Coordinates of C-alpha atoms and ligand atoms in Angstrom, one line a residue:
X1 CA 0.0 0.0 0.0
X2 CA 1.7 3.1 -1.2
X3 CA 2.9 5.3 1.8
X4 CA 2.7 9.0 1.5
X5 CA 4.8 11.4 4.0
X6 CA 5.2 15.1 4.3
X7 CA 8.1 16.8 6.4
X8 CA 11.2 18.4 6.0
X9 CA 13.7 17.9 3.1
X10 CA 16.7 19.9 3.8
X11 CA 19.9 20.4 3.9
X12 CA 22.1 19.7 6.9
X13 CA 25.3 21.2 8.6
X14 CA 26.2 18.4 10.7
X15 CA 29.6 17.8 13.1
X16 CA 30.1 14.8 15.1
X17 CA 33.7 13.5 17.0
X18 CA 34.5 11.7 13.5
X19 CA 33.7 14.0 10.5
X20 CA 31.5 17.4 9.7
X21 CA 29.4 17.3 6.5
X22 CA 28.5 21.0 5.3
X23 CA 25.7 21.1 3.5
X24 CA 24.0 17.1 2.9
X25 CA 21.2 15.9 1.6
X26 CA 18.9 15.4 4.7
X27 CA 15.3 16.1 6.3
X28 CA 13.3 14.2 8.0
X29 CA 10.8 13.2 4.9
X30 CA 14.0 12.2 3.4
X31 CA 15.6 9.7 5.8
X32 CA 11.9 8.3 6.4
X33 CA 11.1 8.3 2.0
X34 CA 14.6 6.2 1.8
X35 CA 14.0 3.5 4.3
X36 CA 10.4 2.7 3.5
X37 CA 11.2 2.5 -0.4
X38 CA 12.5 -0.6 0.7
X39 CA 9.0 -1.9 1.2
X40 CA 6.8 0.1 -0.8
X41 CA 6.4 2.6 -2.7
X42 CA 6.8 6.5 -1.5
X43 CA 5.1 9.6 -2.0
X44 CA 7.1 12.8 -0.9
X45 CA 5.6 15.8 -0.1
X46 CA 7.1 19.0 0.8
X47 CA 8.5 22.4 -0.3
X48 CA 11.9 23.0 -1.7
X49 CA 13.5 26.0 -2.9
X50 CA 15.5 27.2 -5.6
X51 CA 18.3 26.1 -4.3
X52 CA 17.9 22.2 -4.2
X53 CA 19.8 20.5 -6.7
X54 CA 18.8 17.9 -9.1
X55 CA 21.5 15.3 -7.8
X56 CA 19.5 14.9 -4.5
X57 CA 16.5 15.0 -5.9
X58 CA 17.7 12.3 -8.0
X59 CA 18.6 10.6 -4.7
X60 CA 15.2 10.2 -4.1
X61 CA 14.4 9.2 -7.4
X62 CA 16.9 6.4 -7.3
X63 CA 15.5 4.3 -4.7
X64 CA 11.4 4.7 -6.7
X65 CA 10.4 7.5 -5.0
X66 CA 8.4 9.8 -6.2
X67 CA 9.0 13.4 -5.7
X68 CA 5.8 14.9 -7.8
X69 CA 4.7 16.4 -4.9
X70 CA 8.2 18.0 -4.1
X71 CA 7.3 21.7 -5.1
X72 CA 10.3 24.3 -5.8
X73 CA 9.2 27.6 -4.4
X74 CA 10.8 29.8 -6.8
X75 CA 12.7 32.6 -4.8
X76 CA 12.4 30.3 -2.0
X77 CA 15.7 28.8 0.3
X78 CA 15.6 25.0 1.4
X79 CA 14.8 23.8 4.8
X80 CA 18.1 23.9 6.4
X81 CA 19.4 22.5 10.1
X82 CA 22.8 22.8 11.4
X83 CA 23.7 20.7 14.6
X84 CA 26.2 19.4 16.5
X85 CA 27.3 16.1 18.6
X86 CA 28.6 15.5 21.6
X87 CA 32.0 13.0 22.1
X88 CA 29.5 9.7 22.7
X89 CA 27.2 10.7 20.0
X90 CA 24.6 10.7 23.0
X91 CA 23.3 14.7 22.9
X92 CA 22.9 17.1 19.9
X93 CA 23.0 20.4 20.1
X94 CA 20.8 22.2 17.1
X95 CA 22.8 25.4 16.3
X96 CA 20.5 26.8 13.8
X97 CA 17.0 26.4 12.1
X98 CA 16.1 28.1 9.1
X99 CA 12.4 26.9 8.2
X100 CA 12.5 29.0 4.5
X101 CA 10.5 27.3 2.2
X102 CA 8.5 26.0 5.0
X103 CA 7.2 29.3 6.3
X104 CA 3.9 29.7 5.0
X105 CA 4.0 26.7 3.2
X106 CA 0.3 25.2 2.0
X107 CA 0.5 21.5 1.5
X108 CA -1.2 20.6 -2.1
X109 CA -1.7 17.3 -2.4
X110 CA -1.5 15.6 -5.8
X111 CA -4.6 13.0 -6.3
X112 CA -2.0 10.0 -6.2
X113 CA -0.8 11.7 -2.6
X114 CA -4.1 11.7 -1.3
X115 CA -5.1 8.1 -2.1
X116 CA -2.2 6.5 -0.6
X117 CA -4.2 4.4 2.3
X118 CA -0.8 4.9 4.5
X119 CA 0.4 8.7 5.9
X120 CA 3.1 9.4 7.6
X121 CA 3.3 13.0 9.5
X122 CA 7.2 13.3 10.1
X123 CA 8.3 15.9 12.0
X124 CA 7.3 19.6 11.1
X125 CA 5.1 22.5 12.4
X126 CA 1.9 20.5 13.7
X127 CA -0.6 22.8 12.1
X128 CA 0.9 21.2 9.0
X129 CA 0.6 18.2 9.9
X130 CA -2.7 18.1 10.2
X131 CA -3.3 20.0 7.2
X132 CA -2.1 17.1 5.6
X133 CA -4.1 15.0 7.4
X134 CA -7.2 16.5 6.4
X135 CA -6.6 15.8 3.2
X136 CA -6.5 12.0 3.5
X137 CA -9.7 11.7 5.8
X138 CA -9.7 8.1 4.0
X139 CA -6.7 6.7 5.3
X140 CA -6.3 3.8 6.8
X141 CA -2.9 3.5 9.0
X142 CA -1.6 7.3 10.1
X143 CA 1.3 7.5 12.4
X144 CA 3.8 10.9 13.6
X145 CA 6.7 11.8 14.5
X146 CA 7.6 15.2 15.7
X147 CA 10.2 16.5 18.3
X148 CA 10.4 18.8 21.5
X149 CA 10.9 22.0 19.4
X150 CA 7.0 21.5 18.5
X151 CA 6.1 20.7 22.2
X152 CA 7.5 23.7 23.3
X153 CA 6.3 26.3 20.9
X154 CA 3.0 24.1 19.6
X155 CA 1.8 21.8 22.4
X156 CA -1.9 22.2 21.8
X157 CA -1.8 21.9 18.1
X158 CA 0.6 18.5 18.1
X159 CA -1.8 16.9 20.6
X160 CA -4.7 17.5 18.6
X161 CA -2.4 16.0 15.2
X162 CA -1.9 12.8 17.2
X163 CA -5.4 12.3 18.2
X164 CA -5.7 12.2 14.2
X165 CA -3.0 9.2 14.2
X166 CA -3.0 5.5 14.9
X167 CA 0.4 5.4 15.7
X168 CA 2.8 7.9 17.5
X169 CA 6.9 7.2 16.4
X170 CA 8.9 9.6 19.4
X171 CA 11.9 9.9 21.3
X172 CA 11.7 8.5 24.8
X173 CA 12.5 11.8 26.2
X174 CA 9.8 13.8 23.9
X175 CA 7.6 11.4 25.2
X176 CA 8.0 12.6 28.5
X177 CA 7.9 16.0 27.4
X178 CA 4.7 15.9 25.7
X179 CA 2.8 14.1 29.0
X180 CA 4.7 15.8 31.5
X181 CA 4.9 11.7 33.1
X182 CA 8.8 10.3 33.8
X183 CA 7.7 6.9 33.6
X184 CA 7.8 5.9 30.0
X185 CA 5.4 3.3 30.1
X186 CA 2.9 5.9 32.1
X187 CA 4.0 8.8 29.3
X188 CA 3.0 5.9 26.7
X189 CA -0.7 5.0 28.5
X190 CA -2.0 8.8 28.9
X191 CA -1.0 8.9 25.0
X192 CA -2.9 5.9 24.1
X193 CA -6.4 7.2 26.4
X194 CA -6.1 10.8 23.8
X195 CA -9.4 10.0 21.6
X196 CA -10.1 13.1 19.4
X197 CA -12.3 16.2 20.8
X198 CA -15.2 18.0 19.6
X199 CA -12.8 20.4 18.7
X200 CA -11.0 17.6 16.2
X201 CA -13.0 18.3 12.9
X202 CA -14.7 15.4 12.4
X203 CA -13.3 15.5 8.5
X204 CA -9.7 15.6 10.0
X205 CA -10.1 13.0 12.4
X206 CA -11.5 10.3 9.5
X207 CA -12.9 8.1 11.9
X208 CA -9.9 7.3 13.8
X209 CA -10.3 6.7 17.0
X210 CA -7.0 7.9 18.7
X211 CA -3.6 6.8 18.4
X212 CA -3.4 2.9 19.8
X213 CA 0.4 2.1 18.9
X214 CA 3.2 4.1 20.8
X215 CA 6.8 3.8 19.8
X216 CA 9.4 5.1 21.9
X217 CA 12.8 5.8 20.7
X218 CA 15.5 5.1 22.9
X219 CA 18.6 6.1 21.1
X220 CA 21.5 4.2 21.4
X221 CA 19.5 1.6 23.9
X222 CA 16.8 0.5 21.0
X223 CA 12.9 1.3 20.9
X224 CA 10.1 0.3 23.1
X225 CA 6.4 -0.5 21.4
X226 CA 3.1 0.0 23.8
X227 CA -0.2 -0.7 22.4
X228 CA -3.0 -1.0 25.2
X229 CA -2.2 -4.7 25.6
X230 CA 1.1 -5.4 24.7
X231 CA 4.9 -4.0 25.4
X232 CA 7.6 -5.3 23.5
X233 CA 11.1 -3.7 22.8
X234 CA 14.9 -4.4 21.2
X235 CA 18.2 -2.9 21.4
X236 CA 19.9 -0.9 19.1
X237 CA 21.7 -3.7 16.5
X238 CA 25.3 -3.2 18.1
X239 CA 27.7 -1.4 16.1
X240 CA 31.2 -0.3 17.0
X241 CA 31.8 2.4 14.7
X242 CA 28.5 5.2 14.5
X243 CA 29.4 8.1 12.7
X244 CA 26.4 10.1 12.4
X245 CA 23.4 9.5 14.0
X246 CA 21.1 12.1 12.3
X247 CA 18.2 11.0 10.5
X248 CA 18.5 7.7 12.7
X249 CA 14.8 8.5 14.1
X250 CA 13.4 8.9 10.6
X251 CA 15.2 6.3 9.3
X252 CA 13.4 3.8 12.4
X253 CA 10.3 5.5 11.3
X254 CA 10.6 4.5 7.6
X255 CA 11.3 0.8 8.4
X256 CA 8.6 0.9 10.7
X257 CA 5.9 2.4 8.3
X258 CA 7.3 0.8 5.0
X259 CA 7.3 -2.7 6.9
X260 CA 3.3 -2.2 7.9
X261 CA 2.7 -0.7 4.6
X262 CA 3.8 -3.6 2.9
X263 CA 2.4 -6.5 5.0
X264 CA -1.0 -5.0 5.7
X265 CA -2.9 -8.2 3.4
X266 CA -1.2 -10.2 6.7
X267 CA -3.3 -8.7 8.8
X268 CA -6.6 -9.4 7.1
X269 CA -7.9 -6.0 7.1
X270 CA -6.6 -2.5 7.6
X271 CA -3.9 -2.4 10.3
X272 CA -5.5 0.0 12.4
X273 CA -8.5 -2.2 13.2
X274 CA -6.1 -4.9 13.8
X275 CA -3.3 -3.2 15.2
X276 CA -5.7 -1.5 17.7
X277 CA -9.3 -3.1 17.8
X278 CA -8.1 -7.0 17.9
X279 CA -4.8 -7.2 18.8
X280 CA -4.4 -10.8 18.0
X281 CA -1.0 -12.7 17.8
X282 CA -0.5 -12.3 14.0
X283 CA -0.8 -8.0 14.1
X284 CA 1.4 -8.1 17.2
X285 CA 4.2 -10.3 15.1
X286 CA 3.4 -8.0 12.5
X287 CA 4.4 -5.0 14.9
X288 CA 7.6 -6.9 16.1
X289 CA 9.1 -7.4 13.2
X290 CA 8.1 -4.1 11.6
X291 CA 10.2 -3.0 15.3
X292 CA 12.9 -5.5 13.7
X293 CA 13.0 -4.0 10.6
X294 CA 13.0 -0.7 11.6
X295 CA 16.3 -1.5 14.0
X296 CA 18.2 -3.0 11.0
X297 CA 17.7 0.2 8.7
X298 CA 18.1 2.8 11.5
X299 CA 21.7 0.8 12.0
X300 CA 22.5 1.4 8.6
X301 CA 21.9 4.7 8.3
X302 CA 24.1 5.9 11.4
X303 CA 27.4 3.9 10.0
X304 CA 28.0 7.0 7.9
X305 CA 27.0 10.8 7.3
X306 CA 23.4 11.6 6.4
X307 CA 21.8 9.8 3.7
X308 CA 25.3 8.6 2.1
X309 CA 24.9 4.4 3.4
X310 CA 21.1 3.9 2.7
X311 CA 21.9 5.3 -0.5
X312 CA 24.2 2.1 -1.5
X313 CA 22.1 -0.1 1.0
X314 CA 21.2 -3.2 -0.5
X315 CA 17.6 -5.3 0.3
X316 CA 20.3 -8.8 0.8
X317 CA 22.1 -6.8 3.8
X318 CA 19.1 -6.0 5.4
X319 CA 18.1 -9.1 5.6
X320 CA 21.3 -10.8 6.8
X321 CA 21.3 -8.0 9.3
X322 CA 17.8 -9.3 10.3
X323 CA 18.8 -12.2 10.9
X324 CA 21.9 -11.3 13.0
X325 CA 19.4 -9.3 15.0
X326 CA 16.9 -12.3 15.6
X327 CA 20.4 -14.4 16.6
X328 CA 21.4 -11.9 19.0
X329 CA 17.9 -10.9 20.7
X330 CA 16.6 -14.7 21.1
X331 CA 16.8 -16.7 24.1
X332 CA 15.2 -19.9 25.1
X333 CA 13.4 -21.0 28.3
X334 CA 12.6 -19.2 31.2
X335 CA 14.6 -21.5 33.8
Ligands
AMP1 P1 16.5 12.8 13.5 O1 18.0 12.6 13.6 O2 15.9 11.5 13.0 O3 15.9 13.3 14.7 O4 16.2 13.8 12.3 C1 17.2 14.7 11.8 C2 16.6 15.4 10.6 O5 15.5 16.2 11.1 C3 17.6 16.3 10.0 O6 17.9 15.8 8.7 C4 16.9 17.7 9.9 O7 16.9 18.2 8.6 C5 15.5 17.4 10.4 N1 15.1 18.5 11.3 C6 15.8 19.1 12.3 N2 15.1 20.0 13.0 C7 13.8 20.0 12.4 C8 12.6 20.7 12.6 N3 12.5 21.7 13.5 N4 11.6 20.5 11.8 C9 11.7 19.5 10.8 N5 12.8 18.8 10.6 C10 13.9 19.0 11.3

C-alpha cells in the first residue's frame, strides 16, 4: 500500500567526534522516504526552494520514490538544520533552524498523494501536519513523529495531530515532554487514552479513533512499542563504529511504516482495526518485526554521514542483518 509522507527535506550542517558534513542531503521526509522505499512505494511531499539540486532529488528518485509532490518555491531557500554532537554521540546540540521554504507553506496534495491508504506525519510544524491530514480523511494506518521543538512552541496543536493518528513514532525523552509523566510506560498510556475532541474536525479526524500504537525511541539503547495490551522492545543492532546518527529517528520511522505498509494483506484487514481493535497474535508479530526492521535500517543509516549508506544499502544486507538481529535478541526458556 503506497505510503505518502510530508516533512522536512533539507539540507544539513552536521559535526560529530569523527567527521562534519557542510551542507547534505537530509530532512526528516528524506531519511523516512529512503528506508520505507525498501518496502513500498513513497510519496514525498514538501517544499523546496530554488536552491535544491537535481542530484539529490535524483537521490530520491533512485531508490522509486516519487518526488511529484516536491514543489520548488521559486525565490524560496531549502529547509536547512545545522547541529552538533557530543564525544558519545549521545546529545545534539541544534545550532540553527532556518524553516525557509516551510514558512507559509500550504500542503497541495496531488490525487496519487491523497489516495495513498498509509500517511506518515514526520516531523514539522503540527498545524501542518494536520493540514495534511485533512486531506487523507480516508486513510487507513496514520502514524507521527515530531520532536520537543513542537512541544514547546506548539503543544496544543501537536496533541490534537496525534489524536488524528494510529500510531505515534517519538523519542523516549519527547515522550515525556509531551505528558509531562517520567515513567515511559505511564508517558505511553496517557497517549494511548487521547481520543479526538469536539474540537477535532470530524473531517480531520477520518474516523480514527486515537492513536493505539506508541513507539518510543530510545537512542542508542533501542525502541520500546506500547499498544493498550502489549509492550515489546529491542536494542539498538550493536555497532562499533557510529558516525552520524542524524536522521536515525526517521530512518526507524521508515522501516517501521514501509514494513506495515507492505504487509498489511497479513493482517486481514486495515492495520489500524487490527493493530488496535483486535490485537491478536499475528498484528502483534506484525508490529515486532516491523520493530525489527526498523532497527536493521536505522543501523545502517548511522554507519555513515546523512543519507550517504542507505543510499548504497542493498535489500540482501538488510536481511542478513535481520537475521543477525533475531540471533542476538533470542533466548530460550525461562529456567
Ligand atoms: P533525527 O536525527 O531522526 O531526529 O532527524 C534529523 C533530521 O531532522 C535532519 O535531517 C533535519 O533536517 C531534520 N530536522 C531538524 N530540525 C527539524 C525541525 N525543527 N523540523 C523539521 N525537521 C527538522
Amino acid at each position: 500500500m503506497p505510503i505518502t509522507v510530508v516533512g522536512s527535506i533539507a539540507y544539513d550542517a552536521v559535526k560529530t567526534p569523527f567527521g562534519e558534513r557542510k551542507r547534505m542531503l537530509g530532512g526528516a521526509a528524506v531519511h523516512f522516504a529512503l528506508a520505507a522505499s525498501f518496502f513500498e512505494q513513497v510519496r514525498v511531499v514538501g517544499p523546496v526552494g530554488d536552491d535544491f539540486g537535481e542530484p539529490d532529488m535524483q537521490v530520491m528518485r533512485d531508490r522509486g520514490v516519487d518526488v511529484s509532490d516536491v514543489e520548488r518555491i521559486a525565490g524560496g531557500k531549502t529547509f536547512f538544520w545545522r547541529g552538533e554532537y557530543g564525544w558519545d554521540l549521545n546529545s545534539r546540540e541544534t545550532l540553527d533552524t532556518k524553516l525557509g521554504v516551510f514558512e507559509g507553506f500550504a500542503p497541495k496534495l496531488s490525487p496519487d498523494s491523497r489516495s495513498s491508504e498509509v500517511l506518515f506525519l514526520a516531523n514539522i510544524q503540527p498545524d501542518l501536519q494536520r493540514e495534511v491530514r485533512a486531506q487523507l480523511p480516508n486513510a487507513r494506518f496514520v502514524a507521527l513523529d515530531s520532536m520537543n521543538l513542537w512541544i514547546d512552541i506548539a503543544r496544543e496543536s501537536l496533541v490534537e495531530a496525534i489524536k488524528l493518528c494510529d500510531c505515534v513514532i517519538l523519542n523516549d525523552a519527547e515522550l515525556r515532554q509531551l505528558t509531562g509523566k517520567p515513567n515511559l510506560l505511564s508517558a505511553a498510556r496517557e497517549v494511548l487514552s487521547w481520543t479526538p475532541t469536539a474540537s477535532s474536525s470530524s473531517t480531520e479526524a477520518g474516523g480514527v479513533g486515537g492513536p493505539q500504537i506508541i513507539v518510543a525511541k530510545q537512542g542508542e539503547y533501542g525502541a520500546a512499542l506500547v499498544t493498550a495490551d502489549s509492550f515489546f522492545s529491542l536494542p539498538a543492532f550493536p555497532l562499533e563504529s557510529v558516525v552520524d546518527p542524524t536522521g536515525a529517528g526517521d530512518t526507524f520511522a521508515g522501516g517501521f511504516v514501509g514494513y506495515i505498509a507492505a504487509h498489511q494483506s497479513e493482517i486481514g484487514g486495515t492495520a489500524t482495526a487490527a493493530a488496535g481493535g483486535g490485537h491478536d497474535d499475528l498484528s502483534d508479530d506484525l508490529l515486532r518485526r516491523a520493530m525489527a526492521n526498523a532497527t536493521v535500517l536505522a543501523s545502517f543509516n548511522v554507519e555513515e554521514f546523512g543519507t550517504e549508506r542507505i543510499e548504497r544499502l542493498t535489500r540482501a544486507e538488510i536481511v542478513a542483518r535481520m537475521e543477525e538481529l533475531r540471533a542476538i535478541t533470542q533466548f530460550s526458556g525461562v529456567t
